[in-house]
PDB file of C-alpha atoms in Angstrom:
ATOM      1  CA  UNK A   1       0.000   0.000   0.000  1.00 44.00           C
ATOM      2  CA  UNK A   2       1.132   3.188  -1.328  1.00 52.00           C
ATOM      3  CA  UNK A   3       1.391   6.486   1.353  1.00 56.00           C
ATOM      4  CA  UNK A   4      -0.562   9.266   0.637  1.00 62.00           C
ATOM      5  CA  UNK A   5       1.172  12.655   1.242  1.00 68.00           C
ATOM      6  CA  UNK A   6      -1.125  15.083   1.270  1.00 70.00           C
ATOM      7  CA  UNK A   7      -0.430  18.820   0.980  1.00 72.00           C
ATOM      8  CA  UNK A   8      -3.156  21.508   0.610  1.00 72.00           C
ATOM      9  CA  UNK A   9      -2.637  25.458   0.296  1.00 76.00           C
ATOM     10  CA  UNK A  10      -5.478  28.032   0.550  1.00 69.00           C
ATOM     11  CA  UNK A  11      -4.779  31.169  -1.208  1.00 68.00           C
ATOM     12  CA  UNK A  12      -3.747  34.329   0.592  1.00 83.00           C
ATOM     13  CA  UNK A  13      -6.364  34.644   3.664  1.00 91.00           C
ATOM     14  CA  UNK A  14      -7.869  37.555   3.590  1.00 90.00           C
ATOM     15  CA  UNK A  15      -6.730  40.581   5.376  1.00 86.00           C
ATOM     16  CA  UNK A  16      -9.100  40.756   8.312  1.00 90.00           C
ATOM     17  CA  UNK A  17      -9.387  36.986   8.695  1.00 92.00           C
ATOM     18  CA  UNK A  18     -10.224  36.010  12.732  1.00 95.00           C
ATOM     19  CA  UNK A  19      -7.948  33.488  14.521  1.00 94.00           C
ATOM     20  CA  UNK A  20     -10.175  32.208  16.920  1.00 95.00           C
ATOM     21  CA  UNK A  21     -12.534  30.979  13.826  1.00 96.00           C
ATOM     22  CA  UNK A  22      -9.883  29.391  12.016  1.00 95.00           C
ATOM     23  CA  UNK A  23      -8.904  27.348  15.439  1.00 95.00           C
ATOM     24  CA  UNK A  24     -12.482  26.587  16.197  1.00 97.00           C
ATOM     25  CA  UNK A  25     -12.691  25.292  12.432  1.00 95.00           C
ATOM     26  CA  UNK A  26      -9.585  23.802  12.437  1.00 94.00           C
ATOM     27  CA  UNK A  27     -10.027  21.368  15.850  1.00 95.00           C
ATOM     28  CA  UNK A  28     -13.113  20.471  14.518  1.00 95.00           C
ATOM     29  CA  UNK A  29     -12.288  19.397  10.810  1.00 92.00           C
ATOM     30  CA  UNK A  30      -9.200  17.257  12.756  1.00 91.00           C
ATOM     31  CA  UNK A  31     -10.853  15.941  15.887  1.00 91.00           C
ATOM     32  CA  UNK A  32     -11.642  12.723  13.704  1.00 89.00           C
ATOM     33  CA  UNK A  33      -8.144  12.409  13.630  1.00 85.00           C
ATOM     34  CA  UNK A  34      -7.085  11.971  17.541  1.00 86.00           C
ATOM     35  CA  UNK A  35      -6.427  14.966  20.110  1.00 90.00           C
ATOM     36  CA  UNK A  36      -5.740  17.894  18.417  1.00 94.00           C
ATOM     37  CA  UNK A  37      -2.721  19.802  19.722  1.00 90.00           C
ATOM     38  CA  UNK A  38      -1.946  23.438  19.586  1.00 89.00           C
ATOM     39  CA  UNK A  39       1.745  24.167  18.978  1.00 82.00           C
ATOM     40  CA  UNK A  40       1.198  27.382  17.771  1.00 81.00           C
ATOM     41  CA  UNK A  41       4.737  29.528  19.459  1.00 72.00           C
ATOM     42  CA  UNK A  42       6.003  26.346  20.777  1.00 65.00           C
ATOM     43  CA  UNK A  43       8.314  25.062  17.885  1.00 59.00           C
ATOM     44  CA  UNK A  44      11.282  26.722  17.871  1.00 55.00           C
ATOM     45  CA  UNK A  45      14.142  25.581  15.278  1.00 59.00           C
ATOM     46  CA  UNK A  46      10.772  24.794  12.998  1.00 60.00           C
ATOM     47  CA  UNK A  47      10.328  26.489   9.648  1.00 62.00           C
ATOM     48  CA  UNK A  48       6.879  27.235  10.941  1.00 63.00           C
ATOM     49  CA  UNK A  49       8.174  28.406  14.413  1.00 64.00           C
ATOM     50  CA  UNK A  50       6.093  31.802  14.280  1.00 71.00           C
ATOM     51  CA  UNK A  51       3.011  30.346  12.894  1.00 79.00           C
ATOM     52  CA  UNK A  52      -0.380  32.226  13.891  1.00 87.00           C
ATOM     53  CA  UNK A  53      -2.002  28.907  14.402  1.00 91.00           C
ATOM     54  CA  UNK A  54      -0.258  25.300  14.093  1.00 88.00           C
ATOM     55  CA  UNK A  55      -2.523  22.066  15.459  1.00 93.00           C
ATOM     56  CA  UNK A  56      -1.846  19.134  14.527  1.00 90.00           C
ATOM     57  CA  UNK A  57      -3.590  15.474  15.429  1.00 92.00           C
ATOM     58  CA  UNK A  58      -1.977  11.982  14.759  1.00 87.00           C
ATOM     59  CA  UNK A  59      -3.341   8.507  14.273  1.00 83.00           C
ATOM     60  CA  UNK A  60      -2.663   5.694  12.954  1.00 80.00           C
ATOM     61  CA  UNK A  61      -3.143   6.843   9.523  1.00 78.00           C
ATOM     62  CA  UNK A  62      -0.288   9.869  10.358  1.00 83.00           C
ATOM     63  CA  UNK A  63       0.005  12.869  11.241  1.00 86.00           C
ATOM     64  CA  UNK A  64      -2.045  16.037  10.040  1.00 87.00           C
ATOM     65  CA  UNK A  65      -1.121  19.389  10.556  1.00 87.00           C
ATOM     66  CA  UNK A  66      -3.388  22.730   9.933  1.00 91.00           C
ATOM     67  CA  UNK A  67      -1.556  25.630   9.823  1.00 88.00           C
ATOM     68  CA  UNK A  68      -1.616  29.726   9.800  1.00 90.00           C
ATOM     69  CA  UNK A  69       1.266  31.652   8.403  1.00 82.00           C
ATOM     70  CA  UNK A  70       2.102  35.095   8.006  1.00 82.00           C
ATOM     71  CA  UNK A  71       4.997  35.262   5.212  1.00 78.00           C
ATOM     72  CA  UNK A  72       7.598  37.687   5.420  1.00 78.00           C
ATOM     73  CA  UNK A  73       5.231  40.289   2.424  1.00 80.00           C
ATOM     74  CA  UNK A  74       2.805  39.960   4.731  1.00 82.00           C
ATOM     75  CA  UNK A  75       0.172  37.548   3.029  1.00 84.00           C
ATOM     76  CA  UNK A  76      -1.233  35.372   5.497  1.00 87.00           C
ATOM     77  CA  UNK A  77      -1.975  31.394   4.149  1.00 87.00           C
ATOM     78  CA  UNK A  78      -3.623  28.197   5.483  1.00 90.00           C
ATOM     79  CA  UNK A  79      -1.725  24.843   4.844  1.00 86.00           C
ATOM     80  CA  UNK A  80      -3.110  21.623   5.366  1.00 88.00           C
ATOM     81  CA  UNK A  81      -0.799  18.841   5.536  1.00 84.00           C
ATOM     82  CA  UNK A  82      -1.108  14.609   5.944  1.00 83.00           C
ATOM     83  CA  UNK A  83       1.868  13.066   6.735  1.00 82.00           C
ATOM     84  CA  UNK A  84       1.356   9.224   6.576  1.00 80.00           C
ATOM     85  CA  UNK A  85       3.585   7.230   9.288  1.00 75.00           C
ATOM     86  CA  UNK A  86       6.696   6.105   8.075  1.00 67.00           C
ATOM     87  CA  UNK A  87      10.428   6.445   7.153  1.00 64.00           C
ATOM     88  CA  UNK A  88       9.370   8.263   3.518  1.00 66.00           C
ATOM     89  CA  UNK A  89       7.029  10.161   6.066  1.00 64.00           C
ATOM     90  CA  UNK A  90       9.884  12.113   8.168  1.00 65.00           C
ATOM     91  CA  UNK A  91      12.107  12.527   4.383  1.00 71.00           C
ATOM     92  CA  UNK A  92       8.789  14.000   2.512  1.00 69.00           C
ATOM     93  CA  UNK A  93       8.118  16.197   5.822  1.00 67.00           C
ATOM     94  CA  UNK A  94      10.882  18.422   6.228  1.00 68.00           C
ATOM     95  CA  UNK A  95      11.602  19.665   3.027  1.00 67.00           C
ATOM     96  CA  UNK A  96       8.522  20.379   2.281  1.00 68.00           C
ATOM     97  CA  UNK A  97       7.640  22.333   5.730  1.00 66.00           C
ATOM     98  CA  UNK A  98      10.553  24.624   4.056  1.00 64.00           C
ATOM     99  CA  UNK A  99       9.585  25.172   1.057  1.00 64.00           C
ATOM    100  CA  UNK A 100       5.788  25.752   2.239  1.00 67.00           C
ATOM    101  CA  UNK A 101       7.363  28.890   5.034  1.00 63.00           C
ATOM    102  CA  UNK A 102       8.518  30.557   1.427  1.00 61.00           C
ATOM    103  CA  UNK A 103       5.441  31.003  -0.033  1.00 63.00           C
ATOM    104  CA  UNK A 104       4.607  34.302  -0.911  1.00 62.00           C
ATOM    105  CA  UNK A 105       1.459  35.485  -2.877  1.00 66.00           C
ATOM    106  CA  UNK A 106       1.564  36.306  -6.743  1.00 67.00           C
ATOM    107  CA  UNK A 107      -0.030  40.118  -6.113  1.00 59.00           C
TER     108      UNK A 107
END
């Protein structure tokens, strides 16, 4: 059985966008998942270290991650990421968590 990495970006938020609602929505849309755990300002040599938001829940199917990140133009984004369990799970991880904290919006 093949892993399935999954990686999904949400354009630019917009500008007023409310944190509170995007946690709310966020433990809710992963509670299937297991506990959901806020790391938002707890990850420090992370490439999403000074996320807004970062929850994640694991299972037995992996590890999911919902994210909210303020680039360095400003733009603020929401990742979704499934990490299946696995050796190809920690290789596929970490480069992409550093190419995901360069995103920047087209405008």
């Amino acid at each position: 059985m093949k892993a399935l990495f999954l990686i999904r970006v949400r354009d630019p938020l917009p500008a007023q966008y409310d944190l509170k609602q995007l946690e709310a929505a966020g433990t809710k849309e992963f509670e299937p998942f297991g506990e959901v755990s806020d790391f938002s300002g707890e990850l420090i040599e992370h490439p999403f270290g000074s996320a807004e938001l970062y929850l994640q829940a694991s299972s037995g199917g992996g590890i999911s991650d919902y994210i909210v990140w303020r680039s360095d133009t400003g733009d603020a984004f929401l990742f979704r990421l499934h990490n299946p369990k696995g050796e190809e799970a920690w290789d596929f991880a970490g480069p992409v968590l550093v190419s995901l904290s360069t995103v920047q919006s087209d405008s």
